[in-house]
Amino acid sequence: MKEVKINVNGKDIIAKEGEMLAAALLRAGYKRFRKSVGGEDRSLFCGMGICFECLVRVDGRTVRSCITPVREGMEVQFEES
Amino acid sequence: MKRADVERKEVEILIVGGGIAGISAAYVFMKNHKDFLLVDEYPFIGGQYLRRNPEYQPKDTETRRTGFRLESSLEGGENIWTETPVVGCYKEGEIAVLRKGKPYIIKPHKILIATGAREKFLPFPGWTLPDVMSAGAVQALIKTSGYLPAKDVILAGTGPFLLAVAYEFEKAGGRVKEVAELNPIGKLIGFSSAIFDWEKGTEGIKYIAKLWRKLSYGWRIVEARENGGRIKVTFEKKGKRREEETELLAIGHGFAPNIEFAQLCGCPVAYKHELGGWVVKTDDELKCTDRIYAAGEVTGIGGARKALIEGKLAALTILGVNEKERESLMKTRRKEVKFAEKLNTFFSPSDKLWLSIPDETIICRCEDVKMRDIRKATEEGFVFTGEIKGATRVTMGNCQGRICFPIITEFLRSLRGEPPEAMSIRPPIKPVDLGVFTEFEENQRASKALE
Ligand SMILES: Cc1cc2nc3c(=O)[nH]c(=O)nc-3n(C[C@H](O)[C@H](O)[C@H](O)COP(=O)(O)OP(=O)(O)OC[C@H]3O[C@@H](n4cnc5c(N)ncnc54)[C@H](O)[C@@H]3O)c2cc1C
């Protein structure tokens, strides 16, 4: 797969075009995507678009990163813990 | 967003879901030059079984070979819309979808529902930790993205799917520390010899040959804890406990059909424990209502081969052709379903296990509702799904109960001997950015007023 650059919370990282964004984020060392209601860190869980644990903002839209393919230049935002 | 921004499209047949079942049907329509549209929310077709990755395409079984052949003949076609979740069925026959974020209203004459299944879980304290993932997630990361999420893994739960994922994990270069099957081995051997199936059997033997030293039976997870960046898992079997350590814990306890869209369309559903839980009801030819048909996991958990057969059968039923072939497909289908019923019944947590989920376990991951809250609600006399929902907020989070409702269903079924009623479903069934949806609804009202 071709390598592309994406921006995560203001930092550029290298990802593979067409892979799922969640995989790119995990590979780059981002593991915690949200804080739960009770304040715990949560990460990717179902990996197939069902559980909503891996929600992030991409170019202003809320998406499930596990079913969103990586595209050159995408801007990704989420709250890091 | 202005009115012009919602595009309308009429089509003869709409297929919702492009897994094995959906593409099997689409192929028939294509061959018969029918006007159809297939929509799937994933960026690829092929669903859970094929999980498109051009660099990773094992062609080890006949079903997989057929699947890839269908996929490549359909892929990229104008009538294959990927990244297109179906979000609602608003008016009689009007289906709202978002194609890469852009709203459309589709008006089909007939609908084939092939929305597949998701995984089901028997939760325990610690299943919400960042290094605990579903077995399906591990498989998806490896197959779709070529990413191995850890160096070592323990897989735990029940069912042959754990073996498949363990096998893929090792093939991708990782180390499987253990595959912990809930059910006892004696039961398992008796079961396997009773229902041996050639394709599935040889697949199973391949997995076991590679993994047999790592298989354990009858152990259940008591809890998982984070420990210096790794996961400590406590297992229990007949009062005996042991602890294991792993970088990643992958869990899975079977599958549950994705019936929500069908429910929204008014299709009848029924609870069938032997088919994975709530399923869409059809007749022998896969018809649900006048204009709606269903195929694949959504009619009952049965694996890829059943989905392949059902997709074809449903398509031929819709076209009303090839009566002979339909009859023979119905026959094979009945065999697949029988096999599946045995498999699902065997590889399922016992009622006792559903009843003994510890109080402090989170059940609803979205709202952090705990087992204690659910127990309390049932003890206080709340009976109906809606009441329990009102009392605890369970199923009210982002995922709309997709993960926790199957858990609640199994808990209540184990408690009372019968399942609760199905969850009521309202659109949107998939996330829609607020702006788009309100405009969508307004647009619906506006167009109604114009008519
Ligand atoms: C995680 C997981 C892994 C599995 N692995 C295997 C395996 O290795 N071997 C095996 O034999 N079986 C496996 N199964 C069982 C599997 O479901 C079947 O074998 C096969 O994939 C069934 O095909 P299907 O077409 O019925 O469903 P699926 O393959 O699940 O396809 C359903 C499709 O519908 C789409 N969809 C659902 N809802 C919507 C909506 N509202 N809008 C748009 N699209 C929608 C989904 O994106 C998906 O692509 C697995 C199941 C799961 C859940």
Coordinates of C-alpha atoms and ligand atoms in Angstrom, one line a residue:
Chain A
M1 CA 0.0 0.0 0.0
K2 CA 1.2 3.5 -0.9
E3 CA 2.4 5.7 2.0
V4 CA 0.6 8.9 2.7
K5 CA 0.8 11.8 5.2
I6 CA -2.2 12.5 7.5
N7 CA -2.4 15.0 10.3
V8 CA -3.4 13.9 13.8
N9 CA -4.1 16.5 16.4
G10 CA -1.7 18.9 14.6
K11 CA 1.0 16.4 14.1
D12 CA 1.9 14.7 10.8
I13 CA 2.1 10.9 10.7
I14 CA 2.7 8.4 7.9
A15 CA -0.1 6.0 7.1
K16 CA -0.9 3.6 4.3
E17 CA -3.5 4.8 1.8
G18 CA -6.7 2.8 2.0
E19 CA -6.0 1.1 5.4
M20 CA -8.5 1.9 8.1
L21 CA -7.7 5.0 10.1
A22 CA -7.9 3.2 13.4
A23 CA -5.1 0.9 12.3
A24 CA -3.0 3.9 11.3
L25 CA -3.6 5.6 14.6
L26 CA -2.8 2.4 16.6
R27 CA 0.4 1.9 14.5
A28 CA 1.5 5.5 15.3
G29 CA 1.0 4.8 19.0
Y30 CA -2.3 6.5 19.6
K31 CA -4.4 4.0 21.6
R32 CA -6.9 6.0 23.7
F33 CA -9.6 7.6 21.6
R34 CA -12.1 8.8 24.3
K35 CA -12.9 9.0 27.9
S36 CA -15.9 7.1 29.1
V37 CA -18.7 8.6 31.1
G38 CA -17.0 7.2 34.2
G39 CA -13.6 8.7 33.2
E40 CA -11.8 5.6 31.9
D41 CA -9.7 5.5 28.7
R42 CA -11.3 3.6 25.9
S43 CA -9.8 2.3 22.7
L44 CA -10.9 0.4 19.5
F45 CA -13.1 -2.5 20.5
C46 CA -15.3 -4.0 17.9
G47 CA -13.3 -3.0 14.8
M48 CA -16.3 -3.2 12.6
G49 CA -18.3 0.0 13.0
I50 CA -20.7 -1.2 15.7
C51 CA -19.5 0.0 19.2
F52 CA -18.5 3.6 18.6
E53 CA -15.5 3.4 20.9
C54 CA -13.2 4.7 18.1
L55 CA -15.1 7.9 17.1
V56 CA -12.8 10.7 15.9
R57 CA -13.3 13.9 13.9
V58 CA -12.0 13.8 10.3
D59 CA -12.1 17.1 8.4
G60 CA -14.9 18.2 10.7
R61 CA -17.1 15.1 10.4
T62 CA -17.5 12.6 13.2
V63 CA -16.5 9.1 11.9
R64 CA -15.9 5.6 13.2
S65 CA -12.1 5.4 12.6
C66 CA -12.3 1.6 12.2
I67 CA -14.3 1.8 9.0
T68 CA -12.9 5.0 7.6
P69 CA -10.1 4.6 5.0
V70 CA -7.0 6.7 5.2
R71 CA -6.7 9.4 2.6
E72 CA -3.7 11.7 1.9
G73 CA -3.9 14.9 3.9
M74 CA -6.9 14.0 6.1
E75 CA -7.1 16.0 9.4
V76 CA -7.9 13.9 12.4
Q77 CA -8.9 15.1 15.8
F78 CA -9.7 13.5 19.1
E79 CA -9.1 14.2 22.8
E80 CA -5.9 12.6 23.9
S81 CA -5.6 11.5 27.5
Chain B
M1 CA -28.4 22.5 3.3
K2 CA -31.0 23.3 0.6
R3 CA -33.6 21.0 -0.8
A4 CA -31.7 20.4 -4.0
D5 CA -29.0 18.8 -1.9
V6 CA -30.9 15.7 -1.2
E7 CA -30.9 13.6 -4.4
R8 CA -33.6 11.1 -5.2
K9 CA -33.1 7.9 -7.0
E10 CA -35.5 5.3 -8.1
V11 CA -34.3 1.7 -8.5
E12 CA -35.9 -1.7 -9.1
I13 CA -34.0 -3.5 -6.4
L14 CA -32.0 -2.1 -3.5
I15 CA -29.6 -4.5 -1.7
V16 CA -28.6 -3.3 1.8
G17 CA -25.3 -4.8 2.8
G18 CA -22.6 -6.0 0.5
G19 CA -21.3 -9.0 2.5
I20 CA -21.3 -12.5 1.0
A21 CA -25.1 -12.6 0.9
G22 CA -25.4 -9.2 -0.7
I23 CA -22.9 -9.8 -3.4
S24 CA -24.2 -13.3 -4.1
A25 CA -27.5 -11.7 -4.9
A26 CA -26.0 -8.7 -6.8
Y27 CA -24.2 -11.1 -9.1
V28 CA -27.5 -12.8 -10.1
F29 CA -29.1 -9.4 -10.8
M30 CA -26.1 -8.3 -12.8
K31 CA -26.2 -11.5 -14.9
N32 CA -29.9 -10.9 -15.5
H33 CA -29.4 -7.3 -16.5
K34 CA -31.6 -6.1 -13.7
D35 CA -31.7 -2.5 -12.4
F36 CA -30.2 -2.8 -8.9
L37 CA -28.3 -0.8 -6.4
L38 CA -26.1 -2.2 -3.6
V39 CA -25.2 -0.1 -0.6
D40 CA -22.7 -0.8 2.1
E41 CA -21.3 1.4 4.8
Y42 CA -17.8 -0.1 4.6
P43 CA -15.3 1.2 2.1
F44 CA -15.3 -2.2 0.4
I45 CA -17.7 -5.0 -0.4
G46 CA -17.3 -8.5 0.8
G47 CA -18.3 -8.0 4.4
Q48 CA -16.9 -9.8 7.4
Y49 CA -15.8 -12.8 5.4
L50 CA -13.7 -11.3 2.6
R51 CA -12.6 -8.1 4.3
R52 CA -11.0 -6.6 1.2
N53 CA -7.3 -6.2 1.2
P54 CA -5.7 -6.7 -2.2
E55 CA -2.5 -7.9 -0.5
Y56 CA -4.3 -10.5 1.8
Q57 CA -6.6 -12.8 0.0
P58 CA -6.4 -16.4 1.2
K59 CA -8.3 -18.6 -1.2
D60 CA -8.3 -21.7 1.0
T61 CA -11.9 -22.7 0.7
E62 CA -14.4 -23.1 -2.1
T63 CA -16.6 -20.5 -0.5
R64 CA -13.8 -17.9 -0.3
R65 CA -12.8 -18.5 -3.9
T66 CA -16.4 -18.0 -5.0
G67 CA -16.6 -14.9 -2.8
F68 CA -13.6 -13.3 -4.3
R69 CA -14.7 -14.1 -7.8
L70 CA -18.1 -12.4 -7.2
E71 CA -16.5 -9.5 -5.5
S72 CA -14.1 -8.7 -8.3
S73 CA -16.8 -8.9 -10.9
L74 CA -18.9 -6.4 -9.1
E75 CA -16.3 -4.1 -7.5
G76 CA -16.1 -0.5 -8.8
G77 CA -19.5 -0.8 -10.6
E78 CA -21.7 2.2 -10.8
N79 CA -24.4 0.5 -8.9
I80 CA -22.1 -0.5 -6.0
W81 CA -22.1 2.3 -3.4
T82 CA -19.6 1.8 -0.6
E83 CA -19.1 4.1 2.4
T84 CA -22.9 4.4 2.2
P85 CA -24.7 3.7 5.5
V86 CA -28.5 3.3 5.3
V87 CA -29.7 5.5 8.1
G88 CA -33.5 5.2 7.9
C89 CA -36.7 4.1 6.2
Y90 CA -38.8 7.2 6.7
K91 CA -41.9 6.8 4.6
E92 CA -43.3 3.8 3.1
G93 CA -40.7 2.6 0.7
E94 CA -38.3 5.6 1.0
I95 CA -34.8 4.7 2.2
A96 CA -32.4 7.3 3.4
V97 CA -28.7 6.8 2.8
L98 CA -25.6 8.9 3.2
R99 CA -23.2 8.3 0.3
K100 CA -19.8 9.5 1.6
G101 CA -21.7 12.0 3.7
K102 CA -24.1 13.1 1.0
P103 CA -27.8 12.4 1.6
Y104 CA -29.9 10.5 -0.9
I105 CA -33.4 9.1 -0.8
I106 CA -33.7 5.9 -2.6
K107 CA -37.1 4.6 -3.8
P108 CA -36.8 0.9 -4.6
H109 CA -39.5 -1.4 -5.7
K110 CA -38.0 -4.3 -3.8
I111 CA -35.5 -4.5 -1.0
L112 CA -33.1 -7.2 -0.1
I113 CA -31.8 -6.9 3.5
A114 CA -28.4 -8.5 3.9
T115 CA -27.0 -6.5 6.9
G116 CA -25.0 -9.4 8.4
A117 CA -24.1 -9.9 12.0
R118 CA -21.9 -8.5 14.7
E119 CA -20.1 -10.1 17.6
K120 CA -21.6 -10.9 20.9
F121 CA -19.9 -10.8 24.3
L122 CA -20.1 -12.2 27.8
P123 CA -18.7 -9.3 29.7
F124 CA -16.4 -9.3 32.7
P125 CA -14.7 -6.6 34.8
G126 CA -12.0 -5.1 32.6
W127 CA -13.4 -5.9 29.2
T128 CA -13.5 -2.1 28.6
L129 CA -9.7 -1.7 29.0
P130 CA -7.8 -0.4 26.0
D131 CA -5.9 -3.6 25.4
V132 CA -9.0 -5.8 25.4
M133 CA -10.5 -6.0 21.9
S134 CA -13.0 -8.2 20.1
A135 CA -11.6 -11.1 18.2
G136 CA -13.3 -9.6 15.1
A137 CA -11.3 -6.4 15.6
V138 CA -8.1 -8.3 15.6
Q139 CA -9.0 -10.1 12.5
A140 CA -10.2 -6.8 10.8
L141 CA -6.9 -5.0 11.6
I142 CA -4.8 -7.9 10.2
K143 CA -6.9 -8.6 7.1
T144 CA -8.1 -5.2 6.1
S145 CA -5.2 -3.0 7.2
G146 CA -2.3 -5.4 7.4
Y147 CA -1.7 -4.3 10.9
L148 CA -0.9 -6.7 13.8
P149 CA -2.1 -5.0 16.9
A150 CA 0.3 -6.8 19.4
K151 CA 3.2 -9.2 19.6
D152 CA 1.3 -11.6 21.7
V153 CA -2.4 -12.4 22.4
I154 CA -4.7 -14.5 24.5
L155 CA -8.0 -15.3 22.7
A156 CA -10.9 -16.2 25.0
G157 CA -14.6 -16.9 24.7
T158 CA -16.3 -19.5 22.7
G159 CA -16.6 -20.8 19.1
P160 CA -14.5 -21.8 16.2
F161 CA -14.1 -18.2 15.2
L162 CA -11.5 -17.8 17.9
L163 CA -9.4 -20.4 16.3
A164 CA -9.6 -18.7 12.9
V165 CA -8.4 -15.5 14.4
A166 CA -5.6 -17.2 16.3
Y167 CA -4.5 -18.9 13.1
E168 CA -4.4 -15.5 11.3
F169 CA -2.6 -13.9 14.1
E170 CA 0.2 -16.4 14.0
K171 CA 0.4 -16.3 10.2
A172 CA 0.8 -12.5 10.4
G173 CA 3.8 -13.0 12.6
G174 CA 2.3 -12.7 16.1
R175 CA 2.4 -15.2 19.0
V176 CA -0.7 -16.8 20.3
K177 CA -0.3 -17.5 24.0
E178 CA -3.6 -19.3 24.5
V179 CA -7.0 -19.9 23.0
A180 CA -9.4 -20.4 25.9
E181 CA -12.6 -22.1 24.9
L182 CA -15.4 -21.8 27.5
N183 CA -16.9 -25.1 26.8
P184 CA -15.4 -28.4 28.1
I185 CA -13.4 -30.6 25.7
G186 CA -15.4 -33.8 26.2
K187 CA -18.5 -32.1 25.0
L188 CA -16.6 -30.6 22.1
I189 CA -15.2 -33.9 20.7
G190 CA -18.6 -35.6 20.8
F191 CA -20.0 -32.6 19.1
S192 CA -17.4 -32.4 16.3
S193 CA -17.7 -36.1 15.4
A194 CA -21.5 -35.9 15.3
I195 CA -21.7 -33.1 12.8
F196 CA -18.5 -33.3 10.8
D197 CA -18.7 -31.1 7.7
W198 CA -16.0 -31.5 5.0
E199 CA -15.2 -27.8 4.2
K200 CA -15.6 -26.6 7.8
G201 CA -13.9 -29.7 9.2
T202 CA -10.8 -29.4 7.1
E203 CA -10.6 -25.7 8.0
G204 CA -10.9 -26.6 11.6
I205 CA -8.3 -29.4 11.4
K206 CA -5.9 -26.9 9.8
Y207 CA -6.3 -24.5 12.7
I208 CA -6.1 -27.2 15.4
A209 CA -2.9 -28.7 13.9
K210 CA -1.2 -25.3 14.3
L211 CA -2.6 -24.4 17.6
W212 CA -3.4 -27.5 19.6
R213 CA -0.7 -26.9 22.3
K214 CA -2.3 -23.6 23.0
L215 CA -5.9 -24.7 23.4
S216 CA -7.6 -24.8 26.8
Y217 CA -11.1 -25.8 27.6
G218 CA -13.7 -24.9 30.3
W219 CA -11.9 -21.8 31.6
R220 CA -13.9 -18.6 31.9
I221 CA -12.5 -15.1 32.5
V222 CA -13.1 -13.7 36.0
E223 CA -11.5 -10.3 35.3
A224 CA -8.8 -8.5 33.4
R225 CA -6.6 -5.8 34.8
E226 CA -4.0 -3.5 33.5
N227 CA -0.5 -4.2 34.8
G228 CA 2.5 -2.3 33.7
G229 CA 1.3 -1.8 30.2
R230 CA 0.2 -5.4 29.9
I231 CA -3.1 -7.2 30.6
K232 CA -3.4 -9.7 33.5
V233 CA -6.2 -12.1 33.0
T234 CA -7.7 -14.2 35.8
F235 CA -9.3 -17.5 34.6
E236 CA -11.5 -19.8 36.6
K237 CA -12.5 -23.4 36.2
K238 CA -14.4 -25.4 38.8
G239 CA -13.3 -23.1 41.6
K240 CA -9.7 -23.2 40.6
R241 CA -8.1 -19.9 39.5
R242 CA -5.0 -19.0 37.5
E243 CA -3.5 -15.8 36.1
E244 CA -2.0 -15.2 32.7
E245 CA -0.4 -12.1 31.2
T246 CA -0.6 -10.8 27.7
E247 CA -0.1 -7.7 25.6
L248 CA -3.6 -8.1 24.1
L249 CA -6.7 -9.9 25.2
A250 CA -9.2 -10.7 22.3
I251 CA -12.7 -11.9 23.2
G252 CA -15.7 -13.2 21.4
H253 CA -18.8 -15.2 22.4
G254 CA -20.6 -15.7 19.1
F255 CA -22.5 -13.5 16.8
A256 CA -25.8 -11.6 16.7
P257 CA -27.7 -10.7 13.6
N258 CA -28.0 -7.0 12.6
I259 CA -31.8 -6.8 12.5
E260 CA -32.3 -3.1 13.1
F261 CA -32.9 -2.0 9.5
A262 CA -35.3 -4.8 8.9
Q263 CA -37.2 -3.9 12.1
L264 CA -37.4 -0.3 10.9
C265 CA -38.9 -1.5 7.6
G266 CA -41.5 -3.4 9.5
C267 CA -40.2 -6.9 8.9
P268 CA -41.2 -9.5 11.6
V269 CA -38.4 -10.6 13.9
A270 CA -38.2 -13.5 16.3
Y271 CA -35.8 -14.7 19.1
K272 CA -34.1 -17.9 18.2
H273 CA -31.3 -18.9 20.6
E274 CA -30.1 -21.6 18.2
L275 CA -29.6 -19.0 15.5
G276 CA -27.8 -16.3 17.5
G277 CA -30.6 -14.4 19.1
W278 CA -33.0 -12.0 17.4
V279 CA -33.4 -12.9 13.7
V280 CA -35.5 -11.6 10.7
K281 CA -38.3 -14.0 9.9
T282 CA -38.7 -15.1 6.3
D283 CA -40.5 -17.9 4.5
D284 CA -38.6 -20.7 2.9
E285 CA -37.8 -18.6 -0.1
L286 CA -36.5 -15.7 2.0
K287 CA -39.4 -13.4 1.6
C288 CA -40.3 -11.2 4.7
T289 CA -43.0 -8.9 3.5
D290 CA -44.6 -8.0 0.1
R291 CA -41.6 -6.2 -1.1
I292 CA -38.8 -7.1 1.3
Y293 CA -36.5 -10.1 1.3
A294 CA -33.6 -11.1 3.6
A295 CA -30.5 -13.2 3.2
G296 CA -27.3 -14.1 5.1
E297 CA -26.5 -13.8 8.8
V298 CA -29.5 -11.5 9.4
T299 CA -31.9 -14.5 9.0
G300 CA -29.8 -16.5 11.5
I301 CA -26.1 -17.0 12.2
G302 CA -24.8 -19.7 9.9
G303 CA -21.5 -18.6 8.3
A304 CA -20.3 -17.7 4.8
R305 CA -21.6 -20.7 2.9
K306 CA -25.2 -20.2 4.2
A307 CA -24.9 -16.5 3.2
L308 CA -23.7 -17.4 -0.3
I309 CA -26.6 -19.8 -0.8
E310 CA -29.2 -17.4 0.6
G311 CA -28.1 -14.5 -1.5
K312 CA -28.6 -16.5 -4.6
L313 CA -31.9 -17.9 -3.4
A314 CA -33.3 -14.6 -2.5
A315 CA -32.3 -13.1 -5.8
L316 CA -33.9 -15.9 -7.8
T317 CA -37.0 -15.5 -5.6
I318 CA -37.2 -11.8 -6.3
L319 CA -36.8 -12.5 -10.1
G320 CA -39.3 -15.3 -9.9
V321 CA -37.1 -17.5 -12.1
N322 CA -35.3 -20.9 -12.1
E323 CA -37.8 -22.8 -10.0
K324 CA -35.8 -26.0 -10.1
E325 CA -32.6 -24.3 -8.9
R326 CA -34.5 -22.5 -6.2
E327 CA -35.8 -25.8 -4.9
S328 CA -32.4 -27.3 -4.7
L329 CA -31.0 -24.1 -3.0
M330 CA -33.8 -24.4 -0.4
K331 CA -32.8 -27.9 0.3
T332 CA -29.1 -27.1 0.8
R333 CA -30.1 -24.1 2.8
R334 CA -32.1 -26.2 5.2
K335 CA -29.0 -28.4 5.8
E336 CA -26.9 -25.3 6.5
V337 CA -29.4 -24.0 8.9
K338 CA -29.6 -27.4 10.8
F339 CA -25.8 -27.4 11.1
A340 CA -25.7 -23.8 12.2
E341 CA -28.3 -24.5 14.9
K342 CA -26.2 -27.2 16.4
L343 CA -23.1 -25.1 16.2
N344 CA -24.7 -22.0 17.8
T345 CA -26.3 -24.0 20.6
F346 CA -23.0 -25.7 21.4
F347 CA -20.8 -22.7 21.3
S348 CA -22.7 -20.5 23.5
P349 CA -22.2 -19.4 27.1
S350 CA -24.4 -21.3 29.6
D351 CA -27.3 -19.6 31.3
K352 CA -25.4 -19.9 34.6
L353 CA -22.6 -17.8 33.1
W354 CA -25.0 -15.1 31.9
L355 CA -26.5 -15.0 35.3
S356 CA -23.2 -14.7 37.2
I357 CA -21.8 -11.6 35.5
P358 CA -20.3 -9.7 38.5
D359 CA -22.2 -6.6 39.7
E360 CA -19.3 -4.2 38.9
T361 CA -19.1 -5.2 35.3
I362 CA -19.9 -2.5 32.8
I363 CA -22.7 -3.7 30.5
C364 CA -23.4 -0.6 28.4
R365 CA -20.0 0.7 27.3
C366 CA -21.4 4.0 26.0
E367 CA -23.1 5.0 29.2
D368 CA -21.1 3.0 31.8
V369 CA -24.2 1.2 33.0
K370 CA -23.2 -1.7 35.3
M371 CA -24.6 -5.1 35.9
R372 CA -25.6 -4.0 39.3
D373 CA -28.0 -1.4 37.8
I374 CA -29.6 -4.0 35.5
R375 CA -30.0 -6.5 38.3
K376 CA -31.5 -3.8 40.5
A377 CA -34.0 -2.8 37.8
T378 CA -35.1 -6.4 37.3
E379 CA -35.4 -6.9 41.1
E380 CA -37.5 -3.7 41.3
G381 CA -40.0 -5.4 38.9
F382 CA -39.1 -3.7 35.6
V383 CA -39.9 -6.3 33.0
F384 CA -40.0 -4.7 29.5
T385 CA -37.0 -3.7 27.6
G386 CA -38.3 -0.1 27.5
E387 CA -38.7 0.0 31.3
I388 CA -35.2 -1.3 32.0
K389 CA -33.9 1.2 29.5
G390 CA -35.7 4.0 31.2
A391 CA -34.5 2.9 34.6
T392 CA -30.8 2.4 33.7
R393 CA -30.1 4.3 30.5
V394 CA -28.8 1.0 29.0
T395 CA -29.0 0.9 25.2
M396 CA -29.3 4.7 25.1
G397 CA -25.7 5.5 24.1
N398 CA -24.0 6.1 20.8
C399 CA -24.1 2.5 19.7
Q400 CA -27.9 2.4 20.3
G401 CA -27.7 -0.9 22.2
R402 CA -25.9 -2.8 19.4
I403 CA -23.3 -4.2 21.9
C404 CA -25.3 -4.3 25.2
F405 CA -28.8 -5.4 24.1
P406 CA -27.7 -8.9 23.2
I407 CA -26.1 -9.1 26.6
I408 CA -29.3 -7.9 28.3
T409 CA -31.3 -10.3 26.2
E410 CA -29.3 -13.3 27.2
F411 CA -29.2 -12.2 30.9
L412 CA -33.0 -11.8 31.0
R413 CA -33.6 -15.0 29.0
S414 CA -31.5 -16.9 31.5
L415 CA -33.2 -15.3 34.4
R416 CA -36.8 -15.8 33.2
G417 CA -36.6 -18.7 30.7
E418 CA -37.9 -16.4 28.0
P419 CA -36.3 -13.5 26.2
P420 CA -37.5 -9.9 26.7
E421 CA -39.2 -8.2 23.7
A422 CA -37.1 -6.8 21.0
M423 CA -35.7 -3.3 21.3
S424 CA -37.7 -0.6 19.6
I425 CA -35.8 1.0 16.7
R426 CA -36.0 4.6 15.5
P427 CA -34.0 6.3 12.7
P428 CA -31.3 7.2 12.3
I429 CA -29.9 3.7 12.7
K430 CA -26.4 4.9 11.8
P431 CA -24.7 8.1 13.0
V432 CA -25.6 11.2 11.1
D433 CA -24.0 14.5 11.8
L434 CA -26.7 16.6 13.4
G435 CA -27.0 19.2 10.7
V436 CA -27.5 16.7 7.9
F437 CA -30.2 14.8 9.7
T438 CA -32.4 17.7 10.7
E439 CA -32.2 19.0 7.2
F440 CA -33.0 15.5 6.0
E441 CA -36.1 15.4 8.2
E442 CA -37.2 18.9 7.2
N443 CA -36.7 17.9 3.6
Q444 CA -39.0 14.9 4.1
R445 CA -41.6 17.1 5.6
A446 CA -41.2 19.7 2.8
S447 CA -41.5 17.1 0.1
K448 CA -44.6 15.6 1.8
A449 CA -46.1 19.1 1.8
L450 CA -45.4 19.5 -1.9
E451 CA -47.1 16.3 -2.9
Ligands
LIG1 C1 -16.3 -10.0 13.0 C2 -16.8 -11.2 12.3 C3 -15.9 -12.0 11.7 C4 -16.3 -13.2 11.0 N1 -15.4 -14.0 10.4 C5 -15.9 -15.1 9.8 C6 -15.0 -16.1 9.2 O1 -13.7 -15.9 9.3 N2 -15.5 -17.2 8.6 C7 -16.8 -17.4 8.5 O2 -17.3 -18.4 7.9 N3 -17.7 -16.5 9.0 C8 -17.2 -15.4 9.7 N4 -18.1 -14.6 10.2 C9 -19.6 -14.9 10.1 C10 -20.0 -14.0 8.9 O3 -20.9 -13.1 9.4 C11 -20.4 -14.8 7.7 O4 -19.6 -15.8 7.4 C12 -20.6 -13.9 6.5 O5 -19.7 -12.8 6.5 C13 -22.0 -13.6 6.3 O6 -22.2 -12.7 5.2 P1 -23.4 -11.7 5.3 O7 -23.4 -11.1 3.9 O8 -24.6 -12.3 5.8 O9 -22.9 -10.6 6.3 P2 -21.7 -9.6 6.5 O10 -20.4 -10.2 5.9 O11 -21.7 -9.2 7.9 O12 -22.1 -8.4 5.6 C14 -23.0 -7.4 6.0 C15 -22.7 -6.1 5.3 O13 -23.8 -5.2 5.6 C16 -23.3 -3.9 5.8 N5 -24.3 -3.2 6.6 C17 -24.9 -3.5 7.8 N6 -25.8 -2.6 8.2 C18 -25.7 -1.6 7.2 C19 -26.4 -0.4 7.1 N7 -27.3 0.1 7.9 N8 -26.1 0.4 6.0 C20 -25.2 0.0 5.1 N9 -24.5 -1.2 5.2 C21 -24.8 -2.0 6.2 C22 -22.0 -4.2 6.6 O14 -21.1 -3.1 6.4 C23 -21.5 -5.5 5.9 O15 -20.5 -5.2 4.9 C24 -17.7 -13.4 10.9 C25 -18.6 -12.5 11.5 C26 -18.2 -11.4 12.2 C27 -19.2 -10.5 12.8

